[in-house]
Tab-separated table of C-alpha atoms and ligand atoms in Angstrom:
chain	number	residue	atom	x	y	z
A	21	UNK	CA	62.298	184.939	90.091
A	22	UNK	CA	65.699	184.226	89.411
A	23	UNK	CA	68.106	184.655	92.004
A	24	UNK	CA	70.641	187.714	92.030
A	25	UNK	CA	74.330	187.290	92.113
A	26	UNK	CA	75.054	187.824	95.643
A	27	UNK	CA	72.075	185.472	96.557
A	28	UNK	CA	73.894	182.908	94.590
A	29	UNK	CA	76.859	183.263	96.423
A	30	UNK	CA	75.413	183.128	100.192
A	31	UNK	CA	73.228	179.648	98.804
A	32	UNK	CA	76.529	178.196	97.761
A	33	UNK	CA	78.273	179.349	100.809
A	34	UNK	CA	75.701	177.929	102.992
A	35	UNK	CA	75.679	174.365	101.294
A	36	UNK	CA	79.743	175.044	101.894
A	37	UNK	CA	78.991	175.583	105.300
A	38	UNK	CA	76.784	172.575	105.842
A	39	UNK	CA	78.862	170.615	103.888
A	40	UNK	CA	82.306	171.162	105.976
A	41	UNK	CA	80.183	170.874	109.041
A	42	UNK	CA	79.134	167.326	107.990
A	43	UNK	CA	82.681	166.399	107.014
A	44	UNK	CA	83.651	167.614	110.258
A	45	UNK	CA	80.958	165.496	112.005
A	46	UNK	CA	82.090	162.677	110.148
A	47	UNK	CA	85.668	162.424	111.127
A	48	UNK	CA	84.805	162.668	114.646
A	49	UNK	CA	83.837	159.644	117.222
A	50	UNK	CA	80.784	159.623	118.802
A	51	UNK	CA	81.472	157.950	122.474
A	52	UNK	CA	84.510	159.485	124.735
A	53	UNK	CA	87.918	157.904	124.209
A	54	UNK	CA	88.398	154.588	126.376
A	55	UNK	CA	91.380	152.469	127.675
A	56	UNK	CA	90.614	149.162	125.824
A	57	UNK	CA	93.551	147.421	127.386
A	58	UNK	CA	97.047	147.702	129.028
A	59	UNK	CA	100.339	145.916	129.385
A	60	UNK	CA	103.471	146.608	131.554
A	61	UNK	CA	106.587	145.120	131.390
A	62	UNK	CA	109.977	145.763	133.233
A	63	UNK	CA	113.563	144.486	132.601
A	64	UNK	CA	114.976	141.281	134.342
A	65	UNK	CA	117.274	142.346	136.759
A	66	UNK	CA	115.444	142.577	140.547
A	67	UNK	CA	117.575	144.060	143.343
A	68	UNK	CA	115.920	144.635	146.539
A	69	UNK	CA	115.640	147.219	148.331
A	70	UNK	CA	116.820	146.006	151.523
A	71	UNK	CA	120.343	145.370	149.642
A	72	UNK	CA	120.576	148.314	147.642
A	73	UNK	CA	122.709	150.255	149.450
A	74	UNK	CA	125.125	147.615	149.601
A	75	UNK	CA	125.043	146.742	146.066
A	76	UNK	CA	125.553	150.820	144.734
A	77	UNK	CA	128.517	151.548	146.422
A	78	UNK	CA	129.989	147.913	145.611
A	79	UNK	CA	129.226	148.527	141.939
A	80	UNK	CA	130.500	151.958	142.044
A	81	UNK	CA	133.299	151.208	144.119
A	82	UNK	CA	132.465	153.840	146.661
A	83	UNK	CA	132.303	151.670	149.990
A	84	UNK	CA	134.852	154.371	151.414
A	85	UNK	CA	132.226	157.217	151.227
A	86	UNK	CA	130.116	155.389	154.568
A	87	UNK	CA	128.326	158.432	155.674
A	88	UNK	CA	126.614	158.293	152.044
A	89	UNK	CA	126.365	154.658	152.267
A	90	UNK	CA	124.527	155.296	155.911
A	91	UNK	CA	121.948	157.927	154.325
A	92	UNK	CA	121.261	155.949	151.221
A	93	UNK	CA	119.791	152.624	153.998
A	94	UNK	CA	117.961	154.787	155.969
A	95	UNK	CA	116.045	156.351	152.535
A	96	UNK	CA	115.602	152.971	151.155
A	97	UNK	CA	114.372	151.778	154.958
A	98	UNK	CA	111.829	154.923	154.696
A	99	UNK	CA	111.390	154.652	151.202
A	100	UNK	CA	108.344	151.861	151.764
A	101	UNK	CA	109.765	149.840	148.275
A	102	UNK	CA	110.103	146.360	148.634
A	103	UNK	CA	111.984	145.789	144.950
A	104	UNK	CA	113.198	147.332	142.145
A	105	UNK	CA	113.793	145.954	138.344
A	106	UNK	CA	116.872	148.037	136.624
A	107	UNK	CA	117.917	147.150	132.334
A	108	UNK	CA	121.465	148.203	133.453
A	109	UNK	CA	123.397	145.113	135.515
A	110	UNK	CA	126.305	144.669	137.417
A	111	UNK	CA	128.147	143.532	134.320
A	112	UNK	CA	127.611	145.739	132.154
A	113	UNK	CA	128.364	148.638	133.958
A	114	UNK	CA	132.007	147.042	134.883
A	115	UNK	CA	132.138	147.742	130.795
A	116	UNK	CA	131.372	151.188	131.253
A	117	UNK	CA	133.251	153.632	133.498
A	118	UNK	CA	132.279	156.444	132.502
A	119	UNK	CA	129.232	155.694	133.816
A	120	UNK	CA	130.131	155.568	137.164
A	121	UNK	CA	132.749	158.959	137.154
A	122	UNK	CA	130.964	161.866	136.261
A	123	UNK	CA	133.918	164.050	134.957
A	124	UNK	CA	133.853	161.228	131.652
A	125	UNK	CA	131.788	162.022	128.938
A	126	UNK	CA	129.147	159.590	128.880
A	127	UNK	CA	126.108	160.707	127.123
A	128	UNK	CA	126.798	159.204	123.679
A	129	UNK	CA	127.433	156.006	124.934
A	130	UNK	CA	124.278	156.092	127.369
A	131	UNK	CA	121.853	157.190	123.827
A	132	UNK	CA	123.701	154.325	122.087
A	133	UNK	CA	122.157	151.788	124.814
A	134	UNK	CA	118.875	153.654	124.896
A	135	UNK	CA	118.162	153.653	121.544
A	136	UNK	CA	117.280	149.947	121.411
A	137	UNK	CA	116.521	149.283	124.917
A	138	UNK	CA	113.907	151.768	125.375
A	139	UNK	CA	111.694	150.913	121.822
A	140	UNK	CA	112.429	147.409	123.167
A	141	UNK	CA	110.907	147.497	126.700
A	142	UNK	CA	108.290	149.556	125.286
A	143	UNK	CA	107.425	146.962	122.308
A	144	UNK	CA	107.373	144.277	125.255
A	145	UNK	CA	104.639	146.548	127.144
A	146	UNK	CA	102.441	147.003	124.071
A	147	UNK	CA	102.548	143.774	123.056
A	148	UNK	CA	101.067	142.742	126.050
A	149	UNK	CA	98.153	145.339	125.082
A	150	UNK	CA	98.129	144.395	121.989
A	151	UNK	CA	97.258	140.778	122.871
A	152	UNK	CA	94.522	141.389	125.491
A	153	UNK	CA	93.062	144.061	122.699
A	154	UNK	CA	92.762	140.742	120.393
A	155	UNK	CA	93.230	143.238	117.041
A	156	UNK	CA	95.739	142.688	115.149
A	157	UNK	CA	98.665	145.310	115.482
A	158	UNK	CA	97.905	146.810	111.818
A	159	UNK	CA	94.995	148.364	113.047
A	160	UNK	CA	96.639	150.546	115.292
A	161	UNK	CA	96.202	153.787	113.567
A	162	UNK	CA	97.905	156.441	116.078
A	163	UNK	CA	101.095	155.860	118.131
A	164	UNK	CA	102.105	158.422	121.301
A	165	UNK	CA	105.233	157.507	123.129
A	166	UNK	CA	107.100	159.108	125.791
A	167	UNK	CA	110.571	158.992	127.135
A	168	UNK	CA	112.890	160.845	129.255
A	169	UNK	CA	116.022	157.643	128.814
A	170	UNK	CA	116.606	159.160	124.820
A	171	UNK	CA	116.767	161.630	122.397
A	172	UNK	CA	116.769	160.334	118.549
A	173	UNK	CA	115.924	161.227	115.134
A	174	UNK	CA	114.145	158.822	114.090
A	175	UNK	CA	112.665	158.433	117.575
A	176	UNK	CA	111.877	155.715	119.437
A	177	UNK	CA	108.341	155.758	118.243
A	178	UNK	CA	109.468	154.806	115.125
A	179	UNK	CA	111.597	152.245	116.235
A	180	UNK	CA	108.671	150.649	118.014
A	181	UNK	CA	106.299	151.157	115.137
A	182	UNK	CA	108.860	148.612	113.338
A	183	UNK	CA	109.254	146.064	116.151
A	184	UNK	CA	105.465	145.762	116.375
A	185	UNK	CA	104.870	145.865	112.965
A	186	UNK	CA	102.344	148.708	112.935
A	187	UNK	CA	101.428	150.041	109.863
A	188	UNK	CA	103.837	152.211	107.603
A	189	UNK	CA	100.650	154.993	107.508
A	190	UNK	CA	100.072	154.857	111.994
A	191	UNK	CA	100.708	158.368	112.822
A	192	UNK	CA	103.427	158.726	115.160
A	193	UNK	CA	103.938	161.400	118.118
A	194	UNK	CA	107.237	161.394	120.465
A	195	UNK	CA	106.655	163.413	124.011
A	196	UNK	CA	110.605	163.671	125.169
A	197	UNK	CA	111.697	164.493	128.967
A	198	UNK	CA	108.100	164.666	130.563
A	199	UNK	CA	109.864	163.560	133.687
A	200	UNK	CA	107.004	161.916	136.345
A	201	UNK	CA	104.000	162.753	134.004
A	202	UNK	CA	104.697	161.403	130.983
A	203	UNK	CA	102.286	158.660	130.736
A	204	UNK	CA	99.789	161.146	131.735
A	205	UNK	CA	100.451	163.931	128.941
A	206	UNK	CA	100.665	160.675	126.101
A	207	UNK	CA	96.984	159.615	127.525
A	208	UNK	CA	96.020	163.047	127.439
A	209	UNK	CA	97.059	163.357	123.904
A	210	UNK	CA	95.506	160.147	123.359
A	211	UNK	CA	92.274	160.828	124.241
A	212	UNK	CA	91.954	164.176	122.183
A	213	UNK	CA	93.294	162.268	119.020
A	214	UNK	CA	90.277	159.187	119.730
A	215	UNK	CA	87.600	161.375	120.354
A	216	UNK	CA	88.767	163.695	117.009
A	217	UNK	CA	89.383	160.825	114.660
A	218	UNK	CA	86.536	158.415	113.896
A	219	UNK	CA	87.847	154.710	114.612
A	220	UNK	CA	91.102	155.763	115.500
A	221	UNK	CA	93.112	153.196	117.898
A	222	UNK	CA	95.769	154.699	119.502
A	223	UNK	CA	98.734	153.058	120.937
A	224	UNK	CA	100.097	154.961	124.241
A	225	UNK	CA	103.943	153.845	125.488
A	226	UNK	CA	105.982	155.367	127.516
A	227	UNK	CA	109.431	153.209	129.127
A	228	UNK	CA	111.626	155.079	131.151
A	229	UNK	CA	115.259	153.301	132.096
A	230	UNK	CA	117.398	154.724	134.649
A	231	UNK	CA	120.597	153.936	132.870
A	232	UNK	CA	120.582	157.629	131.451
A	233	UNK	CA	121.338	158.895	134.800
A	234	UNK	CA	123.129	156.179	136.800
A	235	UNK	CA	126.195	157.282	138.517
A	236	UNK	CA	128.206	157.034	141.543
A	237	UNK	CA	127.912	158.625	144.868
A	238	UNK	CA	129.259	161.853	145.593
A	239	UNK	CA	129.414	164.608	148.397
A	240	UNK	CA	127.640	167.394	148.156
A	241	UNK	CA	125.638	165.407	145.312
A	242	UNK	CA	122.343	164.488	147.097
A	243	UNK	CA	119.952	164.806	144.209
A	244	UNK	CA	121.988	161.233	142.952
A	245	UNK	CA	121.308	159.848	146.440
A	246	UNK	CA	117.722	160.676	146.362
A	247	UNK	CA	117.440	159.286	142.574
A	248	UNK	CA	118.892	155.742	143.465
A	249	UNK	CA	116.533	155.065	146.034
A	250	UNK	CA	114.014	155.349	144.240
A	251	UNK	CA	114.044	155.552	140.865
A	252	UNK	CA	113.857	151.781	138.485
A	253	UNK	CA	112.621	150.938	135.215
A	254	UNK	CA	109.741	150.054	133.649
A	255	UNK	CA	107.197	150.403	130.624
A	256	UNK	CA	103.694	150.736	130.012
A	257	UNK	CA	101.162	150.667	127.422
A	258	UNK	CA	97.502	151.456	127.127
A	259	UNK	CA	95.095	150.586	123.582
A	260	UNK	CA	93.354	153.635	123.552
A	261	UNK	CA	89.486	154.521	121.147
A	262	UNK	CA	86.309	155.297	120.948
A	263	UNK	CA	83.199	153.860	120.018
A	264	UNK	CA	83.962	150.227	120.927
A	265	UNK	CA	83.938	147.594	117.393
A	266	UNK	CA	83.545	143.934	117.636
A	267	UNK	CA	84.888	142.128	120.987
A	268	UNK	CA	86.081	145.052	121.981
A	269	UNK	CA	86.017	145.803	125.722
A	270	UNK	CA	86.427	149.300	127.836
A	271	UNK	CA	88.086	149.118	130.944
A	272	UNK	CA	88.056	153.036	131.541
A	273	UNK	CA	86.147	155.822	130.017
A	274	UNK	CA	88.250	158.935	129.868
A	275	UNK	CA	85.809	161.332	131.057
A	276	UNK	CA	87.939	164.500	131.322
A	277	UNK	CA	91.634	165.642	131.536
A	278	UNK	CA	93.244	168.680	133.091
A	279	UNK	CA	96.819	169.979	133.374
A	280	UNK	CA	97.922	172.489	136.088
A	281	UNK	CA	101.492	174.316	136.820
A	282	UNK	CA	102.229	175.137	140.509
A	283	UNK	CA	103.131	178.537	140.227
A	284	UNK	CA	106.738	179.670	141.308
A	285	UNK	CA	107.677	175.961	141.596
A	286	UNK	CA	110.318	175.246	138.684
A	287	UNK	CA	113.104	174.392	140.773
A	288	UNK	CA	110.858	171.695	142.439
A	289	UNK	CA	111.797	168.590	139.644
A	290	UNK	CA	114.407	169.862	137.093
A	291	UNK	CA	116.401	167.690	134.879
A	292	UNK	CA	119.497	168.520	132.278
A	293	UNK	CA	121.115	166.227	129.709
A	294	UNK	CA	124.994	167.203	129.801
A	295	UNK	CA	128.106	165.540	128.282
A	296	UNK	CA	127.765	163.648	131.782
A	297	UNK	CA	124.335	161.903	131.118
A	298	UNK	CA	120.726	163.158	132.413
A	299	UNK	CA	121.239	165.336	135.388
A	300	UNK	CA	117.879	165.243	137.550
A	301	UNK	CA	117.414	167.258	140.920
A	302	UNK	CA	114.379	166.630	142.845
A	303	UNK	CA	113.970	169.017	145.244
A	304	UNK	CA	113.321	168.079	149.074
A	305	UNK	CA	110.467	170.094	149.104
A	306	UNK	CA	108.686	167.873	146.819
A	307	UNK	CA	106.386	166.276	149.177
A	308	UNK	CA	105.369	169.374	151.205
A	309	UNK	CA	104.904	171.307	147.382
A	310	UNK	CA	102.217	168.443	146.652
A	311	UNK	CA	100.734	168.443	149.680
A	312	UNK	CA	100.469	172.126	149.663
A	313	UNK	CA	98.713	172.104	146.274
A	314	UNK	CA	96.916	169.466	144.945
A	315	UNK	CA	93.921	169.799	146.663
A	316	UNK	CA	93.345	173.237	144.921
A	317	UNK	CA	94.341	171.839	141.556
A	318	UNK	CA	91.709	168.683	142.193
A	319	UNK	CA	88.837	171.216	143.562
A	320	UNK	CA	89.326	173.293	139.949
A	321	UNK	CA	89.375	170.507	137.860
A	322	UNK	CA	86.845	168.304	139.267
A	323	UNK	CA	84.515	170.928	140.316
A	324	UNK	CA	82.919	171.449	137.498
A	325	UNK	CA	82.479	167.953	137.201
A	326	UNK	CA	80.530	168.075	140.331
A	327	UNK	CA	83.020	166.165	142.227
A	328	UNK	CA	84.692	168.305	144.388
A	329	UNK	CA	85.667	167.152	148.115
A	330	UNK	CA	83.389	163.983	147.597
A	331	UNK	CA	87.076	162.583	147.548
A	332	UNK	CA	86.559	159.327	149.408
A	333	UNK	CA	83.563	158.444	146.599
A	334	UNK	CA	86.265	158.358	144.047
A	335	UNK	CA	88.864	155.456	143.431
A	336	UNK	CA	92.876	157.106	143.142
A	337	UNK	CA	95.473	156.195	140.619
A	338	UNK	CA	98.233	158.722	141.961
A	339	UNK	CA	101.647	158.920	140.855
A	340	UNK	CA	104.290	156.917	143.088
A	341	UNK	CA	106.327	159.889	143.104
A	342	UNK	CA	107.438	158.444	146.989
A	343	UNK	CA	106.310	157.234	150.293
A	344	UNK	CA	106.314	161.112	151.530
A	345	UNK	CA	104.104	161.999	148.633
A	346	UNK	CA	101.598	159.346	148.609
A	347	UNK	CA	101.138	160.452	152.617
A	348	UNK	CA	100.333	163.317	151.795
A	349	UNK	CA	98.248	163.674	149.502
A	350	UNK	CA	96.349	161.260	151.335
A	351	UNK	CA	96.526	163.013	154.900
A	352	UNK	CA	95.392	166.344	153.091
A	353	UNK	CA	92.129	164.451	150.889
A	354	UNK	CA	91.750	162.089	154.031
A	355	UNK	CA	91.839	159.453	151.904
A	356	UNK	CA	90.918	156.179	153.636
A	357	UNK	CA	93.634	154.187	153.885
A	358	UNK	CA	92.557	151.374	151.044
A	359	UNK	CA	92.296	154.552	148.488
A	360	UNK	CA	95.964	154.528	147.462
A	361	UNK	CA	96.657	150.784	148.254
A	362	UNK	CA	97.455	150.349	144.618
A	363	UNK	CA	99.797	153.329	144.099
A	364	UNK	CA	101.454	152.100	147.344
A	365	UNK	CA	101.784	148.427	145.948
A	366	UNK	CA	103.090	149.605	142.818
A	367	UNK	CA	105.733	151.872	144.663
A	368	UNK	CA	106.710	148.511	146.761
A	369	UNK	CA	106.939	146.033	144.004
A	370	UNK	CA	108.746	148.647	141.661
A	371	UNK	CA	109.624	151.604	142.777
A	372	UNK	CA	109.201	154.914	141.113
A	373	UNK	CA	109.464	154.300	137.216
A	374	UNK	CA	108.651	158.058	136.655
A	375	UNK	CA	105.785	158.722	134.324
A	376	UNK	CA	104.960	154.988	133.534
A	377	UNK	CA	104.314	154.063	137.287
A	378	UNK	CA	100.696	155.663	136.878
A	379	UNK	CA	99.896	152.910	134.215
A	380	UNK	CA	100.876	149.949	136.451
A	381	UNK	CA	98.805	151.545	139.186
A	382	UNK	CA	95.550	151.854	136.864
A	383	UNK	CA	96.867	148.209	135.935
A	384	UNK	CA	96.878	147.253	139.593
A	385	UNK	CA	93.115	149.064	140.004
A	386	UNK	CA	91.455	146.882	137.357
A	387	UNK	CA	92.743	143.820	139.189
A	388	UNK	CA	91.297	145.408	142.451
A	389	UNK	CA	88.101	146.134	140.067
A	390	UNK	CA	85.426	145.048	143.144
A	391	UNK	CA	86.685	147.950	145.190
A	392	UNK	CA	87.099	150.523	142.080
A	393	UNK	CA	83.963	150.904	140.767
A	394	UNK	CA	82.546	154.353	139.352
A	395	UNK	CA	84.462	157.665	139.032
A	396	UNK	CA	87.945	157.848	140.065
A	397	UNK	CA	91.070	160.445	139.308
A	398	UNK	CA	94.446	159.379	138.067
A	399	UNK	CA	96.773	162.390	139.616
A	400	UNK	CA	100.530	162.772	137.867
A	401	UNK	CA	102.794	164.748	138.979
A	402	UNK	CA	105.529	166.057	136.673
A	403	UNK	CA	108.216	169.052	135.854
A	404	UNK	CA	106.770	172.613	136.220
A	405	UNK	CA	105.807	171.899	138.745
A	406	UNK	CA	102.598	170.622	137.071
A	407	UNK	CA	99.636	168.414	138.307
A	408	UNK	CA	98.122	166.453	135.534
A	409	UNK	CA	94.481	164.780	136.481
A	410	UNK	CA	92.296	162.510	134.644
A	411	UNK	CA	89.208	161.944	135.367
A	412	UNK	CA	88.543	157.600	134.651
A	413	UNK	CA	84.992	155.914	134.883
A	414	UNK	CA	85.994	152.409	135.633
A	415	UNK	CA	83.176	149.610	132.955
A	416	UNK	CA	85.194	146.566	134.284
B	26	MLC	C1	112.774	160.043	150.404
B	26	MLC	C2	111.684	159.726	151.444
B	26	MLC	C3	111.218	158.290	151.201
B	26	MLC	C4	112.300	159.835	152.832
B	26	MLC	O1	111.322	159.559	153.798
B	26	MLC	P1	110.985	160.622	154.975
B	26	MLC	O2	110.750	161.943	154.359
B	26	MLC	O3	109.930	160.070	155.818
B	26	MLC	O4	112.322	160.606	155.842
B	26	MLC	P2	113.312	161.799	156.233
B	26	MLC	O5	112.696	163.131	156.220
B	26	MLC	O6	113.943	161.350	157.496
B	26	MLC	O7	114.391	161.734	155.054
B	26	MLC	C5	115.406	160.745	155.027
B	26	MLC	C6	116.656	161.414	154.511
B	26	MLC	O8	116.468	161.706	153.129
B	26	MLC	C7	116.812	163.072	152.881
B	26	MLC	N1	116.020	163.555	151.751
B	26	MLC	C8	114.701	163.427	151.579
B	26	MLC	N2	114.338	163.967	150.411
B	26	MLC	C9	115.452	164.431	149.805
B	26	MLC	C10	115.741	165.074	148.589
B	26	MLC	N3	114.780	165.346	147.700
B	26	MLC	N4	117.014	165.408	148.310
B	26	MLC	C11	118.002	165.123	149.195
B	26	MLC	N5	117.787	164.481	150.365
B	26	MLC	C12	116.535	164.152	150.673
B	26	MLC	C13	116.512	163.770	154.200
B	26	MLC	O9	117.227	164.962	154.330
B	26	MLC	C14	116.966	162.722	155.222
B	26	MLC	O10	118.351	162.798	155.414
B	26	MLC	P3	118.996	162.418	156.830
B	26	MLC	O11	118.576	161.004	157.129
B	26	MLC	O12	120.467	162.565	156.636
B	26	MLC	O13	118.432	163.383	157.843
B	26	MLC	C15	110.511	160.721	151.323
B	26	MLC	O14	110.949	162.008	151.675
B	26	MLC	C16	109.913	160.784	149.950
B	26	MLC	O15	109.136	159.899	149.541
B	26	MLC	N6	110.201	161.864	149.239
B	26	MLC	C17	109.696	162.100	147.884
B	26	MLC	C18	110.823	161.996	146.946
B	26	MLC	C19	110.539	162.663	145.621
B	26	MLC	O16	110.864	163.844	145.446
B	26	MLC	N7	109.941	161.957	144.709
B	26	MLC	C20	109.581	162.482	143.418
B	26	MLC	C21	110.611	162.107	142.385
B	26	MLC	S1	110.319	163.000	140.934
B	26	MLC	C22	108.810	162.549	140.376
B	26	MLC	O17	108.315	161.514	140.747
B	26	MLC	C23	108.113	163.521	139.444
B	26	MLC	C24	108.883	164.273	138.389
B	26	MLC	O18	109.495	163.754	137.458
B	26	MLC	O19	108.782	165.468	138.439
C-alpha cells in the first residue's frame, strides 16, 4: 500500500535524524583528550631571590624607602623561591621611566613590548612541544592561548600561529586576563575541542611576563610588594588530542575537568589595566580563602568520580600560587609531604609565573613519573575567586 503523505514525511525525517546523528558521530573522537607532550621555556635573565630586594629598590631607585626594603627580604626569606627568570632587565628599564613612576602613563609602551615578547616566549614553549610531539607544526589544527601581559587585535595567538608556521586554516582562541588559572581554563578548552573534533591537535600556550605590572615601591602600596616577591615569567605549552595516530605517545589522559567560584570572594585576586600598566591586588587572605575552600570544591568534583578524601592515592599538580598556599592546602588534604614536592620545586626554581606555573609542575611530575603513577588532580587557582581541577591519569 502506498504510503500517505504524512508517513512520507516522518520516513524522511527519520533517515534525517539518523543521518545528522551519524554526522555527528563522525566528527567526534572516540578516546578522551590526552596531553601528547609539553614544553616550557622562560626568558634569560635569573635574579635570585636572596638578592632581590637589593636589586628592586636599586633599579627603582628607592633605597631611601628601607622599611619597604626590610618587608620585601623577609617575604622573599619566607617566600621558599630559590630563583626567578624576568624578560624585563636592568637595562632596559633605565630606558623606561615610566615604568618605574606610576603617575606616567605607561600602558602603551608596556603593550608595545608585549606584543612581540609574549607570542615570542610562547613560540619558544611550543616549539619545544612541538619537537617532542615529532608532527610537523602544520598539523596542528586548533590553537588556545592565554595571557594576562597583552591585549591586541590581532592577538597574540595569531602572532604565534605565524612564528610557528601553523597552518593559515588552525583555528585560533585567545583567553585574556585569566590571572593564576589560565593554563588551566586553555586545557580545559582544549580538551572539550579534542574530544568534539575527530583528529583534532590542539596547541595550548599560555606566557605570562611581569613587565605589564613592574613598578616601584610605594607606601601604602603593598599589593606591588607582595607581586615582586613573587611573581616571574615564564611560558608553557601542552600538544593536546585524542585517539593517539602513528608514534604518538600520551603522557596524561584528561579524565574530567571542573571549574568552581568561591562565593563572596571577588576581592580575593583582582587585577585592572589603567593608563599606569596592569594593576593586580592579591589579597592577604589568599592563603586562608584556599585553605578554607578547596577541600569542598575537590570533594564535589571528584566525588562523583569516586575519589573523594582518598587524597593521598592521588598524585597533585597544584598551582604555586605561594609558600602559604601550597601549606595549606596540604595541611587541610594531609597531603604527605612528597605530594606537592613538584609544585614546591617549581615555586623554588621559578617562582609564581601565574597560570603557566601549573604546566611546569605537570612538566616536573612526568620527570618524577615512578612516584606519579595513576589518578592525580591538577588544582588552579584563579580570579573569582575560582578553583579550577582536572582530573589527569598519568600513561608515562
Ligand atoms: C607571602 C608569603 C610567602 C609570606 O609568608 P608567611 O605568610 O609565612 O609570612 P608572614 O605572615 O610573616 O608574612 C610576611 C609579610 O608579608 C605580608 N603579606 C603577606 N601576604 C600579603 C599580601 N597579600 N599583601 C600584603 N602583604 C602581605 C605580611 O603582612 C607580613 O608583613 P610583616 O613582615 O610586615 O608582618 C605567604 O603569605 C604566601 O605564600 N602568600 C600567598 C601569596 C599569594 O596571594 N599568592 C597568590 C598570588 S595570585 C595567584 O597565584 C592566583 C591569581 O591570579 O588569582
Amino acid at each position: 500500500m502506498p504510503m500517505s503523505s504524512q508517513e512520507t514525511k516522518m520516513a524522511l525525517l527519520g533517515n534525517l535524524t539518523t543521518g545528522i546523528r551519524q554526522v555527528r558521530q563522525a566528527q567526534r573522537a572516540d578516546g578522551p583528550a590526552c596531553v601528547l607532550a609539553i614544553g616550557t621555556a622562560n626568558p634569560a635573565n635569573c635574579v635570585q631571590q636572596e638578592e632581590y630586594a637589593d636589586y628592586y629598590f636599586r633599579v627603582t631607585n628607592s633605597e631611601h624607602l628601607t622599611e619597604l626594603k626590610a618587608k620585601l627580604n623577609r617575604i622573599c626569606t619566607k617566600s621558599a623561591i630559590k630563583k626567578r627568570y624576568f624578560h624585563h632587565t636592568e637595562e632596559l628599564l633605565q630606558g623606561h621611566p615610566e615604568f618605574l613612576d606610576r603617575t606616567l602613563p605607561s600602558l602603551k609602551a608596556r603593550l608595545d613590548i608585549t606584543a612581540t615578547a609574549v607570542p615570542e616566549l610562547a613560540a619558544a614553549a611550543a616549539a619545544a612541544a612541538i619537537a617532542e610531539w615529532g608532527r610537523p607544526a602544520a598539523d596542528i589544527t586548533h590553537l588556545v592561548v592565554g595571557t594576562y601581559a597583552s591585549a591586541h587585535m590581532p592577538g597574540a595567538d595569531h602572532r604565534l600561529a605565524s612564528l610557528l608556521g601553523l597552518d593559515p586554516s588552525v583555528r585560533t582562541t585567545m583567553l585574556y586576563v585569566n590571572g593564576c588559572a589560565s593554563a588551566c581554563a586553555a586545557l580545559r578548552v582544549a580538551k572539550d575541542i579534542a574530544e568534539n573534533n575527530r583528529r583534532a591537535r590542539v596547541l595550548v600556550a599560555c606566557a605570562e611576563l611581569t613587565l605589564i605590572m613592574f613598578r616601584a615601591p610605594q607606601e601604602g602600596h603593598l599589593d606591588t610588594i607582595i607581586s615582586q616577591a613573587l611573581l616571574s615569567d615564564g611560558a608553557g605549552a601542552m600538544i593536546i588530542g585524542a585517539d593517539l595516530e602513528g608514534s604518538e605517545g600520551s603522557l596524561f589522559e584528561m579524565v574530567a575537568a571542573s571549574q568552581t567560584v568561591v562565593p563572596a570572594t571577588a576581592h580575593a585576586a583582582v587585577g585592572q589595566f589603567g593608563e599606569e600598566g596592569f594593576l593586580f591586588h592579591p589579597c592577604i587572605e589568599m592563603p586562608a580563602i584556599v585553605r578554607q575552600n578547596v577541600e569542598r570544591c575537590l570533594v564535589d568534583a571528584l566525588g562523583p568520580l569516586g575519589l573523594s578524601g582518598r587524597w593521598n592515592d592521588l598524585f597533585w599538580a597544584v598551582h604555586p600560587g605561594g609558600r602559604a598556599i601550597l601549606d595549606g592546602v596540604e595541611e587541610v588534604l594531609q597531603l604527605e609531604p612528597k605530594k606537592l614536592a613538584a609544585s614546591r620545586h617549581v615555586l623554588s626554581e621559578y617562582g609564581n609565573m601565574s597560570g603557566v606555573s601549573v604546566i611546569f609542575v605537570l612538566d616536573e611530575i612526568r620527570r618524577r613519573h615512578d612516584e606519579h603513577r595513576g589518578l592525580g588532580v591538577m588544582l588552579g587557582i584563579g580570579p573569582g575567586l575560582c578553583l579550577e581541577t582536572m582530573v589527569l591519569h598519568a600513561c608515562m
